[in-house]
mmCIF file with all atom_site columns, C-alpha atoms in Angstrom:
data_model
loop_
_atom_site.group_PDB
_atom_site.id
_atom_site.type_symbol
_atom_site.label_atom_id
_atom_site.label_alt_id
_atom_site.label_comp_id
_atom_site.label_asym_id
_atom_site.label_entity_id
_atom_site.label_seq_id
_atom_site.pdbx_PDB_ins_code
_atom_site.Cartn_x
_atom_site.Cartn_y
_atom_site.Cartn_z
_atom_site.occupancy
_atom_site.B_iso_or_equiv
_atom_site.pdbx_formal_charge
_atom_site.auth_seq_id
_atom_site.auth_comp_id
_atom_site.auth_asym_id
_atom_site.auth_atom_id
_atom_site.pdbx_PDB_model_num
ATOM 1   C CA . MET A 1 1   ? -26.192 -38.742 7.060   1.00 0.00 ? 41  MET A CA 1
ATOM 2   C CA . ASP A 1 2   ? -23.225 -39.801 4.943   1.00 0.00 ? 42  ASP A CA 1
ATOM 3   C CA . VAL A 1 3   ? -19.892 -38.300 5.961   1.00 0.00 ? 43  VAL A CA 1
ATOM 4   C CA . LEU A 1 4   ? -17.134 -38.444 3.334   1.00 0.00 ? 44  LEU A CA 1
ATOM 5   C CA . TYR A 1 5   ? -13.402 -37.875 3.663   1.00 0.00 ? 45  TYR A CA 1
ATOM 6   C CA . PHE A 1 6   ? -10.919 -37.152 0.883   1.00 0.00 ? 46  PHE A CA 1
ATOM 7   C CA . ALA A 1 7   ? -7.144  -37.022 0.409   1.00 0.00 ? 47  ALA A CA 1
ATOM 8   C CA . TRP A 1 8   ? -5.106  -36.891 3.654   1.00 0.00 ? 48  TRP A CA 1
ATOM 9   C CA . VAL A 1 9   ? -8.264  -36.520 5.749   1.00 0.00 ? 49  VAL A CA 1
ATOM 10  C CA . ARG A 1 10  ? -9.393  -39.903 4.391   1.00 0.00 ? 50  ARG A CA 1
ATOM 11  C CA . GLU A 1 11  ? -5.965  -41.400 5.091   1.00 0.00 ? 51  GLU A CA 1
ATOM 12  C CA . ARG A 1 12  ? -5.784  -40.017 8.633   1.00 0.00 ? 52  ARG A CA 1
ATOM 13  C CA . ILE A 1 13  ? -9.274  -41.210 9.567   1.00 0.00 ? 53  ILE A CA 1
ATOM 14  C CA . GLY A 1 14  ? -8.785  -44.479 7.708   1.00 0.00 ? 54  GLY A CA 1
ATOM 15  C CA . LEU A 1 15  ? -11.991 -44.655 5.688   1.00 0.00 ? 55  LEU A CA 1
ATOM 16  C CA . PRO A 1 16  ? -13.554 -42.830 2.727   1.00 0.00 ? 56  PRO A CA 1
ATOM 17  C CA . LYS A 1 17  ? -17.155 -42.741 3.900   1.00 0.00 ? 57  LYS A CA 1
ATOM 18  C CA . GLU A 1 18  ? -19.346 -43.609 6.867   1.00 0.00 ? 58  GLU A CA 1
ATOM 19  C CA . GLN A 1 19  ? -22.911 -43.244 8.058   1.00 0.00 ? 59  GLN A CA 1
ATOM 20  C CA . VAL A 1 20  ? -23.220 -40.958 11.072  1.00 0.00 ? 60  VAL A CA 1
ATOM 21  C CA . VAL A 1 21  ? -26.324 -40.573 13.205  1.00 0.00 ? 61  VAL A CA 1
ATOM 22  C CA . THR A 1 22  ? -26.150 -37.078 14.627  1.00 0.00 ? 62  THR A CA 1
ATOM 23  C CA . SER A 1 23  ? -28.284 -34.248 15.891  1.00 0.00 ? 63  SER A CA 1
ATOM 24  C CA . ALA A 1 24  ? -25.482 -31.712 15.286  1.00 0.00 ? 64  ALA A CA 1
ATOM 25  C CA . ALA A 1 25  ? -26.930 -28.348 14.322  1.00 0.00 ? 65  ALA A CA 1
ATOM 26  C CA . THR A 1 26  ? -23.894 -27.125 12.396  1.00 0.00 ? 66  THR A CA 1
ATOM 27  C CA . VAL A 1 27  ? -20.815 -28.512 10.658  1.00 0.00 ? 67  VAL A CA 1
ATOM 28  C CA . LEU A 1 28  ? -18.699 -27.369 13.620  1.00 0.00 ? 68  LEU A CA 1
ATOM 29  C CA . ASP A 1 29  ? -20.950 -29.308 16.032  1.00 0.00 ? 69  ASP A CA 1
ATOM 30  C CA . LEU A 1 30  ? -20.464 -32.411 13.881  1.00 0.00 ? 70  LEU A CA 1
ATOM 31  C CA . VAL A 1 31  ? -16.687 -31.879 13.910  1.00 0.00 ? 71  VAL A CA 1
ATOM 32  C CA . GLU A 1 32  ? -16.718 -31.674 17.717  1.00 0.00 ? 72  GLU A CA 1
ATOM 33  C CA . GLU A 1 33  ? -18.734 -34.924 17.917  1.00 0.00 ? 73  GLU A CA 1
ATOM 34  C CA . LEU A 1 34  ? -16.306 -36.694 15.585  1.00 0.00 ? 74  LEU A CA 1
ATOM 35  C CA . LYS A 1 35  ? -13.230 -35.365 17.439  1.00 0.00 ? 75  LYS A CA 1
ATOM 36  C CA . ALA A 1 36  ? -14.583 -36.766 20.706  1.00 0.00 ? 76  ALA A CA 1
ATOM 37  C CA . ARG A 1 37  ? -14.822 -40.278 19.218  1.00 0.00 ? 77  ARG A CA 1
ATOM 38  C CA . GLU A 1 38  ? -11.219 -41.342 18.734  1.00 0.00 ? 78  GLU A CA 1
ATOM 39  C CA . GLU A 1 39  ? -7.707  -39.982 18.439  1.00 0.00 ? 79  GLU A CA 1
ATOM 40  C CA . ARG A 1 40  ? -7.617  -40.427 14.637  1.00 0.00 ? 80  ARG A CA 1
ATOM 41  C CA . TYR A 1 41  ? -10.588 -38.055 14.277  1.00 0.00 ? 81  TYR A CA 1
ATOM 42  C CA . ALA A 1 42  ? -9.073  -35.594 16.746  1.00 0.00 ? 82  ALA A CA 1
ATOM 43  C CA . ALA A 1 43  ? -5.856  -35.674 14.689  1.00 0.00 ? 83  ALA A CA 1
ATOM 44  C CA . ALA A 1 44  ? -7.639  -35.159 11.364  1.00 0.00 ? 84  ALA A CA 1
ATOM 45  C CA . PHE A 1 45  ? -9.700  -32.237 12.686  1.00 0.00 ? 85  PHE A CA 1
ATOM 46  C CA . ALA A 1 46  ? -6.978  -30.685 14.866  1.00 0.00 ? 86  ALA A CA 1
ATOM 47  C CA . ASP A 1 47  ? -6.689  -27.608 12.643  1.00 0.00 ? 87  ASP A CA 1
ATOM 48  C CA . ILE A 1 48  ? -9.890  -26.918 10.736  1.00 0.00 ? 88  ILE A CA 1
ATOM 49  C CA . SER A 1 49  ? -8.317  -23.870 9.086   1.00 0.00 ? 89  SER A CA 1
ATOM 50  C CA . ALA A 1 50  ? -6.447  -26.493 7.001   1.00 0.00 ? 90  ALA A CA 1
ATOM 51  C CA . LEU A 1 51  ? -9.751  -28.114 5.950   1.00 0.00 ? 91  LEU A CA 1
ATOM 52  C CA . ARG A 1 52  ? -12.643 -27.366 3.643   1.00 0.00 ? 92  ARG A CA 1
ATOM 53  C CA . VAL A 1 53  ? -16.199 -28.669 3.904   1.00 0.00 ? 93  VAL A CA 1
ATOM 54  C CA . ALA A 1 54  ? -19.017 -29.353 1.469   1.00 0.00 ? 94  ALA A CA 1
ATOM 55  C CA . VAL A 1 55  ? -22.640 -29.960 2.475   1.00 0.00 ? 95  VAL A CA 1
ATOM 56  C CA . ASP A 1 56  ? -24.670 -31.820 -0.136  1.00 0.00 ? 96  ASP A CA 1
ATOM 57  C CA . GLN A 1 57  ? -21.812 -31.293 -2.614  1.00 0.00 ? 97  GLN A CA 1
ATOM 58  C CA . GLU A 1 58  ? -21.702 -27.495 -2.225  1.00 0.00 ? 98  GLU A CA 1
ATOM 59  C CA . LEU A 1 59  ? -18.687 -25.790 -0.642  1.00 0.00 ? 99  LEU A CA 1
ATOM 60  C CA . THR A 1 60  ? -19.672 -24.041 2.552   1.00 0.00 ? 100 THR A CA 1
ATOM 61  C CA . ASP A 1 61  ? -18.361 -22.810 5.923   1.00 0.00 ? 101 ASP A CA 1
ATOM 62  C CA . PHE A 1 62  ? -17.930 -24.645 9.208   1.00 0.00 ? 102 PHE A CA 1
ATOM 63  C CA . ASP A 1 63  ? -20.761 -22.639 10.776  1.00 0.00 ? 103 ASP A CA 1
ATOM 64  C CA . ALA A 1 64  ? -23.213 -23.859 8.099   1.00 0.00 ? 104 ALA A CA 1
ATOM 65  C CA . PRO A 1 65  ? -26.412 -25.494 9.424   1.00 0.00 ? 105 PRO A CA 1
ATOM 66  C CA . LEU A 1 66  ? -26.906 -29.227 8.889   1.00 0.00 ? 106 LEU A CA 1
ATOM 67  C CA . ALA A 1 67  ? -30.717 -29.345 8.992   1.00 0.00 ? 107 ALA A CA 1
ATOM 68  C CA . GLY A 1 68  ? -31.874 -31.589 6.149   1.00 0.00 ? 108 GLY A CA 1
ATOM 69  C CA . ALA A 1 69  ? -28.318 -32.339 4.971   1.00 0.00 ? 109 ALA A CA 1
ATOM 70  C CA . ARG A 1 70  ? -27.779 -35.787 3.433   1.00 0.00 ? 110 ARG A CA 1
ATOM 71  C CA . GLU A 1 71  ? -24.043 -35.646 2.774   1.00 0.00 ? 111 GLU A CA 1
ATOM 72  C CA . VAL A 1 72  ? -21.145 -33.815 4.420   1.00 0.00 ? 112 VAL A CA 1
ATOM 73  C CA . ALA A 1 73  ? -17.603 -34.040 3.048   1.00 0.00 ? 113 ALA A CA 1
ATOM 74  C CA . PHE A 1 74  ? -14.309 -32.962 4.641   1.00 0.00 ? 114 PHE A CA 1
ATOM 75  C CA . PHE A 1 75  ? -11.124 -32.456 2.651   1.00 0.00 ? 115 PHE A CA 1
ATOM 76  C CA . PRO A 1 76  ? -7.973  -30.337 2.354   1.00 0.00 ? 116 PRO A CA 1
ATOM 77  C CA . PRO A 1 77  ? -7.815  -27.292 0.043   1.00 0.00 ? 117 PRO A CA 1
ATOM 78  C CA . MET A 1 78  ? -8.303  -28.449 -3.534  1.00 0.00 ? 118 MET A CA 1
ATOM 79  C CA . THR A 1 79  ? -5.470  -28.817 -6.044  1.00 0.00 ? 119 THR A CA 1
ATOM 80  C CA . GLY A 1 80  ? -7.118  -29.115 -9.438  1.00 0.00 ? 120 GLY A CA 1
ATOM 81  C CA . GLY A 1 81  ? -5.972  -27.851 -12.803 1.00 0.00 ? 121 GLY A CA 1
ATOM 82  C CA . MET B 2 1   ? -20.783 -26.162 -22.943 1.00 0.00 ? 102 MET B CA 1
ATOM 83  C CA . ARG B 2 2   ? -19.222 -29.537 -22.214 1.00 0.00 ? 103 ARG B CA 1
ATOM 84  C CA . VAL B 2 3   ? -17.721 -30.830 -18.953 1.00 0.00 ? 104 VAL B CA 1
ATOM 85  C CA . VAL B 2 4   ? -15.955 -34.189 -18.886 1.00 0.00 ? 105 VAL B CA 1
ATOM 86  C CA . VAL B 2 5   ? -14.375 -35.835 -15.823 1.00 0.00 ? 106 VAL B CA 1
ATOM 87  C CA . GLN B 2 6   ? -12.672 -39.074 -16.790 1.00 0.00 ? 107 GLN B CA 1
ATOM 88  C CA . GLU B 2 7   ? -9.897  -41.485 -15.889 1.00 0.00 ? 108 GLU B CA 1
ATOM 89  C CA . ALA B 2 8   ? -8.885  -42.270 -19.467 1.00 0.00 ? 109 ALA B CA 1
ATOM 90  C CA . ALA B 2 9   ? -6.267  -40.341 -21.417 1.00 0.00 ? 110 ALA B CA 1
ATOM 91  C CA . PHE B 2 10  ? -7.518  -37.995 -24.129 1.00 0.00 ? 111 PHE B CA 1
ATOM 92  C CA . ASP B 2 11  ? -6.078  -36.350 -27.246 1.00 0.00 ? 112 ASP B CA 1
ATOM 93  C CA . ALA B 2 12  ? -6.070  -32.605 -26.517 1.00 0.00 ? 113 ALA B CA 1
ATOM 94  C CA . GLY B 2 13  ? -5.400  -31.769 -30.190 1.00 0.00 ? 114 GLY B CA 1
ATOM 95  C CA . ALA B 2 14  ? -8.332  -33.834 -31.432 1.00 0.00 ? 115 ALA B CA 1
ATOM 96  C CA . GLU B 2 15  ? -10.574 -32.360 -28.737 1.00 0.00 ? 116 GLU B CA 1
ATOM 97  C CA . LEU B 2 16  ? -9.540  -28.834 -29.726 1.00 0.00 ? 117 LEU B CA 1
ATOM 98  C CA . ASN B 2 17  ? -10.245 -29.522 -33.400 1.00 0.00 ? 118 ASN B CA 1
ATOM 99  C CA . ALA B 2 18  ? -13.660 -30.958 -32.577 1.00 0.00 ? 119 ALA B CA 1
ATOM 100 C CA . PHE B 2 19  ? -14.417 -27.973 -30.317 1.00 0.00 ? 120 PHE B CA 1
ATOM 101 C CA . SER B 2 20  ? -13.383 -25.501 -33.049 1.00 0.00 ? 121 SER B CA 1
ATOM 102 C CA . ALA B 2 21  ? -15.394 -27.183 -35.789 1.00 0.00 ? 122 ALA B CA 1
ATOM 103 C CA . GLY B 2 22  ? -18.742 -25.652 -36.575 1.00 0.00 ? 123 GLY B CA 1
ATOM 104 C CA . LEU B 2 23  ? -18.463 -22.586 -34.336 1.00 0.00 ? 124 LEU B CA 1
ATOM 105 C CA . GLY B 2 24  ? -19.698 -20.443 -37.233 1.00 0.00 ? 125 GLY B CA 1
ATOM 106 C CA . ASN B 2 25  ? -19.621 -16.805 -36.169 1.00 0.00 ? 126 ASN B CA 1
ATOM 107 C CA . MET B 2 26  ? -16.940 -17.249 -33.480 1.00 0.00 ? 127 MET B CA 1
ATOM 108 C CA . GLY B 2 27  ? -13.640 -15.626 -34.422 1.00 0.00 ? 128 GLY B CA 1
ATOM 109 C CA . ALA B 2 28  ? -11.500 -16.772 -31.488 1.00 0.00 ? 129 ALA B CA 1
ATOM 110 C CA . VAL B 2 29  ? -10.689 -20.028 -29.738 1.00 0.00 ? 130 VAL B CA 1
ATOM 111 C CA . VAL B 2 30  ? -8.352  -20.102 -26.720 1.00 0.00 ? 131 VAL B CA 1
ATOM 112 C CA . SER B 2 31  ? -7.181  -23.351 -25.164 1.00 0.00 ? 132 SER B CA 1
ATOM 113 C CA . PHE B 2 32  ? -5.045  -24.351 -22.200 1.00 0.00 ? 133 PHE B CA 1
ATOM 114 C CA . THR B 2 33  ? -3.618  -27.824 -21.615 1.00 0.00 ? 134 THR B CA 1
ATOM 115 C CA . GLY B 2 34  ? -2.261  -28.854 -18.195 1.00 0.00 ? 135 GLY B CA 1
ATOM 116 C CA . LEU B 2 35  ? 0.482   -31.498 -17.977 1.00 0.00 ? 136 LEU B CA 1
ATOM 117 C CA . VAL B 2 36  ? 1.921   -33.478 -15.076 1.00 0.00 ? 137 VAL B CA 1
ATOM 118 C CA . ARG B 2 37  ? 5.075   -31.596 -14.129 1.00 0.00 ? 138 ARG B CA 1
ATOM 119 C CA . ASP B 2 38  ? 8.125   -33.233 -12.580 1.00 0.00 ? 139 ASP B CA 1
ATOM 120 C CA . VAL B 2 39  ? 8.967   -30.289 -10.314 1.00 0.00 ? 140 VAL B CA 1
ATOM 121 C CA . ALA B 2 40  ? 12.035  -31.558 -8.450  1.00 0.00 ? 141 ALA B CA 1
ATOM 122 C CA . GLY B 2 41  ? 13.040  -34.477 -10.685 1.00 0.00 ? 142 GLY B CA 1
ATOM 123 C CA . GLY B 2 42  ? 12.368  -38.061 -9.729  1.00 0.00 ? 143 GLY B CA 1
ATOM 124 C CA . LEU B 2 43  ? 8.581   -38.004 -9.976  1.00 0.00 ? 144 LEU B CA 1
ATOM 125 C CA . ALA B 2 44  ? 7.505   -41.634 -10.249 1.00 0.00 ? 145 ALA B CA 1
ATOM 126 C CA . GLY B 2 45  ? 3.833   -40.835 -10.716 1.00 0.00 ? 146 GLY B CA 1
ATOM 127 C CA . MET B 2 46  ? 0.809   -38.850 -9.671  1.00 0.00 ? 147 MET B CA 1
ATOM 128 C CA . GLU B 2 47  ? -2.572  -39.983 -8.365  1.00 0.00 ? 148 GLU B CA 1
ATOM 129 C CA . ILE B 2 48  ? -5.485  -37.581 -8.652  1.00 0.00 ? 149 ILE B CA 1
ATOM 130 C CA . GLU B 2 49  ? -8.415  -38.155 -6.305  1.00 0.00 ? 150 GLU B CA 1
ATOM 131 C CA . HIS B 2 50  ? -11.754 -36.423 -6.833  1.00 0.00 ? 151 HIS B CA 1
ATOM 132 C CA . TYR B 2 51  ? -15.258 -36.226 -5.382  1.00 0.00 ? 152 TYR B CA 1
ATOM 133 C CA . PRO B 2 52  ? -17.559 -37.998 -7.872  1.00 0.00 ? 153 PRO B CA 1
ATOM 134 C CA . GLY B 2 53  ? -20.788 -36.072 -8.248  1.00 0.00 ? 154 GLY B CA 1
ATOM 135 C CA . MET B 2 54  ? -19.538 -32.824 -6.759  1.00 0.00 ? 155 MET B CA 1
ATOM 136 C CA . THR B 2 55  ? -16.673 -32.548 -9.257  1.00 0.00 ? 156 THR B CA 1
ATOM 137 C CA . GLU B 2 56  ? -18.972 -32.442 -12.286 1.00 0.00 ? 157 GLU B CA 1
ATOM 138 C CA . LYS B 2 57  ? -21.403 -30.045 -10.575 1.00 0.00 ? 158 LYS B CA 1
ATOM 139 C CA . ALA B 2 58  ? -18.647 -27.694 -9.384  1.00 0.00 ? 159 ALA B CA 1
ATOM 140 C CA . ILE B 2 59  ? -17.026 -27.495 -12.839 1.00 0.00 ? 160 ILE B CA 1
ATOM 141 C CA . ALA B 2 60  ? -20.401 -26.965 -14.544 1.00 0.00 ? 161 ALA B CA 1
ATOM 142 C CA . ALA B 2 61  ? -21.135 -24.103 -12.114 1.00 0.00 ? 162 ALA B CA 1
ATOM 143 C CA . ILE B 2 62  ? -17.744 -22.504 -12.858 1.00 0.00 ? 163 ILE B CA 1
ATOM 144 C CA . CYS B 2 63  ? -18.413 -22.826 -16.619 1.00 0.00 ? 164 CYS B CA 1
ATOM 145 C CA . GLU B 2 64  ? -21.876 -21.320 -16.286 1.00 0.00 ? 165 GLU B CA 1
ATOM 146 C CA . GLU B 2 65  ? -20.392 -18.406 -14.354 1.00 0.00 ? 166 GLU B CA 1
ATOM 147 C CA . ALA B 2 66  ? -17.870 -17.863 -17.197 1.00 0.00 ? 167 ALA B CA 1
ATOM 148 C CA . MET B 2 67  ? -20.676 -17.979 -19.780 1.00 0.00 ? 168 MET B CA 1
ATOM 149 C CA . THR B 2 68  ? -22.553 -15.224 -17.942 1.00 0.00 ? 169 THR B CA 1
ATOM 150 C CA . ARG B 2 69  ? -19.491 -13.015 -17.356 1.00 0.00 ? 170 ARG B CA 1
ATOM 151 C CA . TRP B 2 70  ? -18.131 -13.125 -20.900 1.00 0.00 ? 171 TRP B CA 1
ATOM 152 C CA . SER B 2 71  ? -19.644 -13.324 -24.332 1.00 0.00 ? 172 SER B CA 1
ATOM 153 C CA . LEU B 2 72  ? -18.788 -16.925 -25.156 1.00 0.00 ? 173 LEU B CA 1
ATOM 154 C CA . GLY B 2 73  ? -20.043 -19.120 -27.962 1.00 0.00 ? 174 GLY B CA 1
ATOM 155 C CA . ASP B 2 74  ? -18.947 -22.297 -26.175 1.00 0.00 ? 175 ASP B CA 1
ATOM 156 C CA . ALA B 2 75  ? -16.723 -23.672 -23.403 1.00 0.00 ? 176 ALA B CA 1
ATOM 157 C CA . LEU B 2 76  ? -15.077 -27.047 -22.810 1.00 0.00 ? 177 LEU B CA 1
ATOM 158 C CA . VAL B 2 77  ? -13.438 -28.545 -19.708 1.00 0.00 ? 178 VAL B CA 1
ATOM 159 C CA . ILE B 2 78  ? -11.898 -32.024 -19.614 1.00 0.00 ? 179 ILE B CA 1
ATOM 160 C CA . HIS B 2 79  ? -10.210 -33.120 -16.358 1.00 0.00 ? 180 HIS B CA 1
ATOM 161 C CA . ARG B 2 80  ? -8.699  -36.507 -15.564 1.00 0.00 ? 181 ARG B CA 1
ATOM 162 C CA . TYR B 2 81  ? -8.391  -38.397 -12.297 1.00 0.00 ? 182 TYR B CA 1
ATOM 163 C CA . GLY B 2 82  ? -6.554  -41.591 -11.307 1.00 0.00 ? 183 GLY B CA 1
ATOM 164 C CA . ALA B 2 83  ? -2.955  -42.585 -12.041 1.00 0.00 ? 184 ALA B CA 1
ATOM 165 C CA . LEU B 2 84  ? -0.843  -40.292 -14.261 1.00 0.00 ? 185 LEU B CA 1
ATOM 166 C CA . ALA B 2 85  ? 2.835   -40.035 -15.166 1.00 0.00 ? 186 ALA B CA 1
ATOM 167 C CA . ALA B 2 86  ? 5.128   -37.048 -15.789 1.00 0.00 ? 187 ALA B CA 1
ATOM 168 C CA . GLY B 2 87  ? 4.257   -35.420 -19.118 1.00 0.00 ? 188 GLY B CA 1
ATOM 169 C CA . ASP B 2 88  ? 0.717   -36.827 -19.217 1.00 0.00 ? 189 ASP B CA 1
ATOM 170 C CA . THR B 2 89  ? -2.113  -34.459 -20.048 1.00 0.00 ? 190 THR B CA 1
ATOM 171 C CA . ILE B 2 90  ? -4.142  -33.822 -16.875 1.00 0.00 ? 191 ILE B CA 1
ATOM 172 C CA . MET B 2 91  ? -6.745  -31.440 -18.194 1.00 0.00 ? 192 MET B CA 1
ATOM 173 C CA . MET B 2 92  ? -7.734  -28.935 -20.837 1.00 0.00 ? 193 MET B CA 1
ATOM 174 C CA . VAL B 2 93  ? -9.911  -25.861 -21.109 1.00 0.00 ? 194 VAL B CA 1
ATOM 175 C CA . ALA B 2 94  ? -11.169 -24.303 -24.342 1.00 0.00 ? 195 ALA B CA 1
ATOM 176 C CA . THR B 2 95  ? -13.284 -21.206 -24.867 1.00 0.00 ? 196 THR B CA 1
ATOM 177 C CA . ALA B 2 96  ? -14.737 -19.664 -28.017 1.00 0.00 ? 197 ALA B CA 1
ATOM 178 C CA . SER B 2 97  ? -15.872 -16.093 -28.554 1.00 0.00 ? 198 SER B CA 1
ATOM 179 C CA . ARG B 2 98  ? -16.425 -13.582 -31.359 1.00 0.00 ? 199 ARG B CA 1
ATOM 180 C CA . HIS B 2 99  ? -13.374 -11.563 -30.312 1.00 0.00 ? 200 HIS B CA 1
ATOM 181 C CA . ARG B 2 100 ? -10.289 -12.823 -28.520 1.00 0.00 ? 201 ARG B CA 1
ATOM 182 C CA . VAL B 2 101 ? -10.508 -10.852 -25.249 1.00 0.00 ? 202 VAL B CA 1
ATOM 183 C CA . ASP B 2 102 ? -13.543 -12.776 -23.978 1.00 0.00 ? 203 ASP B CA 1
ATOM 184 C CA . ALA B 2 103 ? -12.028 -16.161 -24.846 1.00 0.00 ? 204 ALA B CA 1
ATOM 185 C CA . PHE B 2 104 ? -8.666  -15.305 -23.209 1.00 0.00 ? 205 PHE B CA 1
ATOM 186 C CA . GLN B 2 105 ? -10.177 -13.910 -20.011 1.00 0.00 ? 206 GLN B CA 1
ATOM 187 C CA . ALA B 2 106 ? -12.755 -16.679 -19.662 1.00 0.00 ? 207 ALA B CA 1
ATOM 188 C CA . ALA B 2 107 ? -10.043 -19.354 -20.093 1.00 0.00 ? 208 ALA B CA 1
ATOM 189 C CA . GLU B 2 108 ? -7.949  -17.736 -17.335 1.00 0.00 ? 209 GLU B CA 1
ATOM 190 C CA . PHE B 2 109 ? -10.993 -17.450 -15.090 1.00 0.00 ? 210 PHE B CA 1
ATOM 191 C CA . LEU B 2 110 ? -11.818 -21.124 -15.645 1.00 0.00 ? 211 LEU B CA 1
ATOM 192 C CA . MET B 2 111 ? -8.241  -22.167 -14.859 1.00 0.00 ? 212 MET B CA 1
ATOM 193 C CA . ASP B 2 112 ? -8.059  -20.042 -11.697 1.00 0.00 ? 213 ASP B CA 1
ATOM 194 C CA . TYR B 2 113 ? -11.309 -21.502 -10.391 1.00 0.00 ? 214 TYR B CA 1
ATOM 195 C CA . LEU B 2 114 ? -10.523 -25.095 -11.384 1.00 0.00 ? 215 LEU B CA 1
ATOM 196 C CA . LYS B 2 115 ? -7.264  -24.882 -9.386  1.00 0.00 ? 216 LYS B CA 1
ATOM 197 C CA . SER B 2 116 ? -8.926  -24.002 -6.089  1.00 0.00 ? 217 SER B CA 1
ATOM 198 C CA . ARG B 2 117 ? -12.662 -24.754 -6.365  1.00 0.00 ? 218 ARG B CA 1
ATOM 199 C CA . ALA B 2 118 ? -12.952 -28.055 -8.229  1.00 0.00 ? 219 ALA B CA 1
ATOM 200 C CA . PRO B 2 119 ? -12.636 -30.997 -5.788  1.00 0.00 ? 220 PRO B CA 1
ATOM 201 C CA . PHE B 2 120 ? -9.435  -32.653 -7.007  1.00 0.00 ? 221 PHE B CA 1
ATOM 202 C CA . TRP B 2 121 ? -6.431  -33.585 -4.875  1.00 0.00 ? 222 TRP B CA 1
ATOM 203 C CA . LYS B 2 122 ? -3.029  -34.492 -6.292  1.00 0.00 ? 223 LYS B CA 1
ATOM 204 C CA . LYS B 2 123 ? -0.686  -36.958 -4.658  1.00 0.00 ? 224 LYS B CA 1
ATOM 205 C CA . GLU B 2 124 ? 2.867   -37.293 -5.945  1.00 0.00 ? 225 GLU B CA 1
ATOM 206 C CA . THR B 2 125 ? 5.018   -40.401 -5.663  1.00 0.00 ? 226 THR B CA 1
ATOM 207 C CA . THR B 2 126 ? 8.792   -39.886 -5.686  1.00 0.00 ? 227 THR B CA 1
ATOM 208 C CA . GLY B 2 127 ? 11.844  -41.879 -4.597  1.00 0.00 ? 228 GLY B CA 1
ATOM 209 C CA . GLN B 2 128 ? 11.337  -40.342 -1.141  1.00 0.00 ? 229 GLN B CA 1
ATOM 210 C CA . GLY B 2 129 ? 7.761   -41.641 -0.848  1.00 0.00 ? 230 GLY B CA 1
ATOM 211 C CA . ASP B 2 130 ? 4.262   -40.242 -1.323  1.00 0.00 ? 231 ASP B CA 1
ATOM 212 C CA . GLY B 2 131 ? 3.017   -36.765 -0.565  1.00 0.00 ? 232 GLY B CA 1
ATOM 213 C CA . TRP B 2 132 ? -0.130  -34.715 -1.109  1.00 0.00 ? 233 TRP B CA 1
ATOM 214 C CA . VAL B 2 133 ? 0.473   -31.581 -3.159  1.00 0.00 ? 234 VAL B CA 1
ATOM 215 C CA . ALA B 2 134 ? -0.243  -28.565 -0.938  1.00 0.00 ? 235 ALA B CA 1
ATOM 216 C CA . ALA B 2 135 ? -2.543  -25.834 -2.231  1.00 0.00 ? 236 ALA B CA 1
ATOM 217 C CA . ARG B 2 136 ? -0.590  -22.651 -2.975  1.00 0.00 ? 237 ARG B CA 1
ATOM 218 C CA . ASP B 2 137 ? -1.542  -19.265 -1.523  1.00 0.00 ? 238 ASP B CA 1
ATOM 219 C CA . GLU B 2 138 ? -0.974  -17.715 -4.965  1.00 0.00 ? 239 GLU B CA 1
ATOM 220 C CA . ASP B 2 139 ? -3.710  -19.924 -6.413  1.00 0.00 ? 240 ASP B CA 1
ATOM 221 C CA . GLU B 2 140 ? -6.193  -18.789 -3.764  1.00 0.00 ? 241 GLU B CA 1
ATOM 222 C CA . ASP B 2 141 ? -5.092  -15.150 -4.184  1.00 0.00 ? 242 ASP B CA 1
ATOM 223 C CA . ALA B 2 142 ? -5.620  -15.428 -7.960  1.00 0.00 ? 243 ALA B CA 1
ATOM 224 C CA . LEU B 2 143 ? -9.387  -15.660 -7.375  1.00 0.00 ? 244 LEU B CA 1
ATOM 225 C CA . THR B 2 144 ? -9.534  -12.145 -5.924  1.00 0.00 ? 245 THR B CA 1
ATOM 226 C CA . ARG B 2 145 ? -8.861  -10.558 -9.324  1.00 0.00 ? 246 ARG B CA 1
ATOM 227 C CA . TRP B 2 146 ? -12.187 -11.861 -10.623 1.00 0.00 ? 247 TRP B CA 1
#
């Protein structure tokens, strides 16, 4: 699936988008896989209460299932308007 | 209903006139225009990042929700991304209804939801460097009244 990062999450991880091959059942499982990769991921996901997640461009929770998901995005709370 | 997400500047007055033209039986139009604010002085610029694809869908969903909650003849949202300077127009919302209460409330609802549920992130550049604008608890709390 495609994993996207925005704002300071993108800056901390160092890329806007990557392809991830995963069998993670939920968003939280995916986060744990990413954190185990490298320090920059561990740093970006250190406090997930400071993050929001969208699956297939819909806001959701970290316990959301990933079955059939094509795109997961991580970002800080939004500041539109 | 019209949702526009664009990098280019726009003329909020011209957009409002175009929105208001031909509404027929609508007696009220409410509009809000958001500008880049130099909060502490010394703002060199602002960069707005967004999530192409999700941004348009999220704003359309917020507009559709407003159309079902209030009796609206039409609604308009224009939101910019990219590089902006202090005083630039970031975004505008306009709503039209037969009577003013619906248009006022729907415009406030749209603004409250755009602040916290449309995927935009603001980064400010000042003399002290760059920094992401933090989301405010008051903006999140504002959603509870709807």
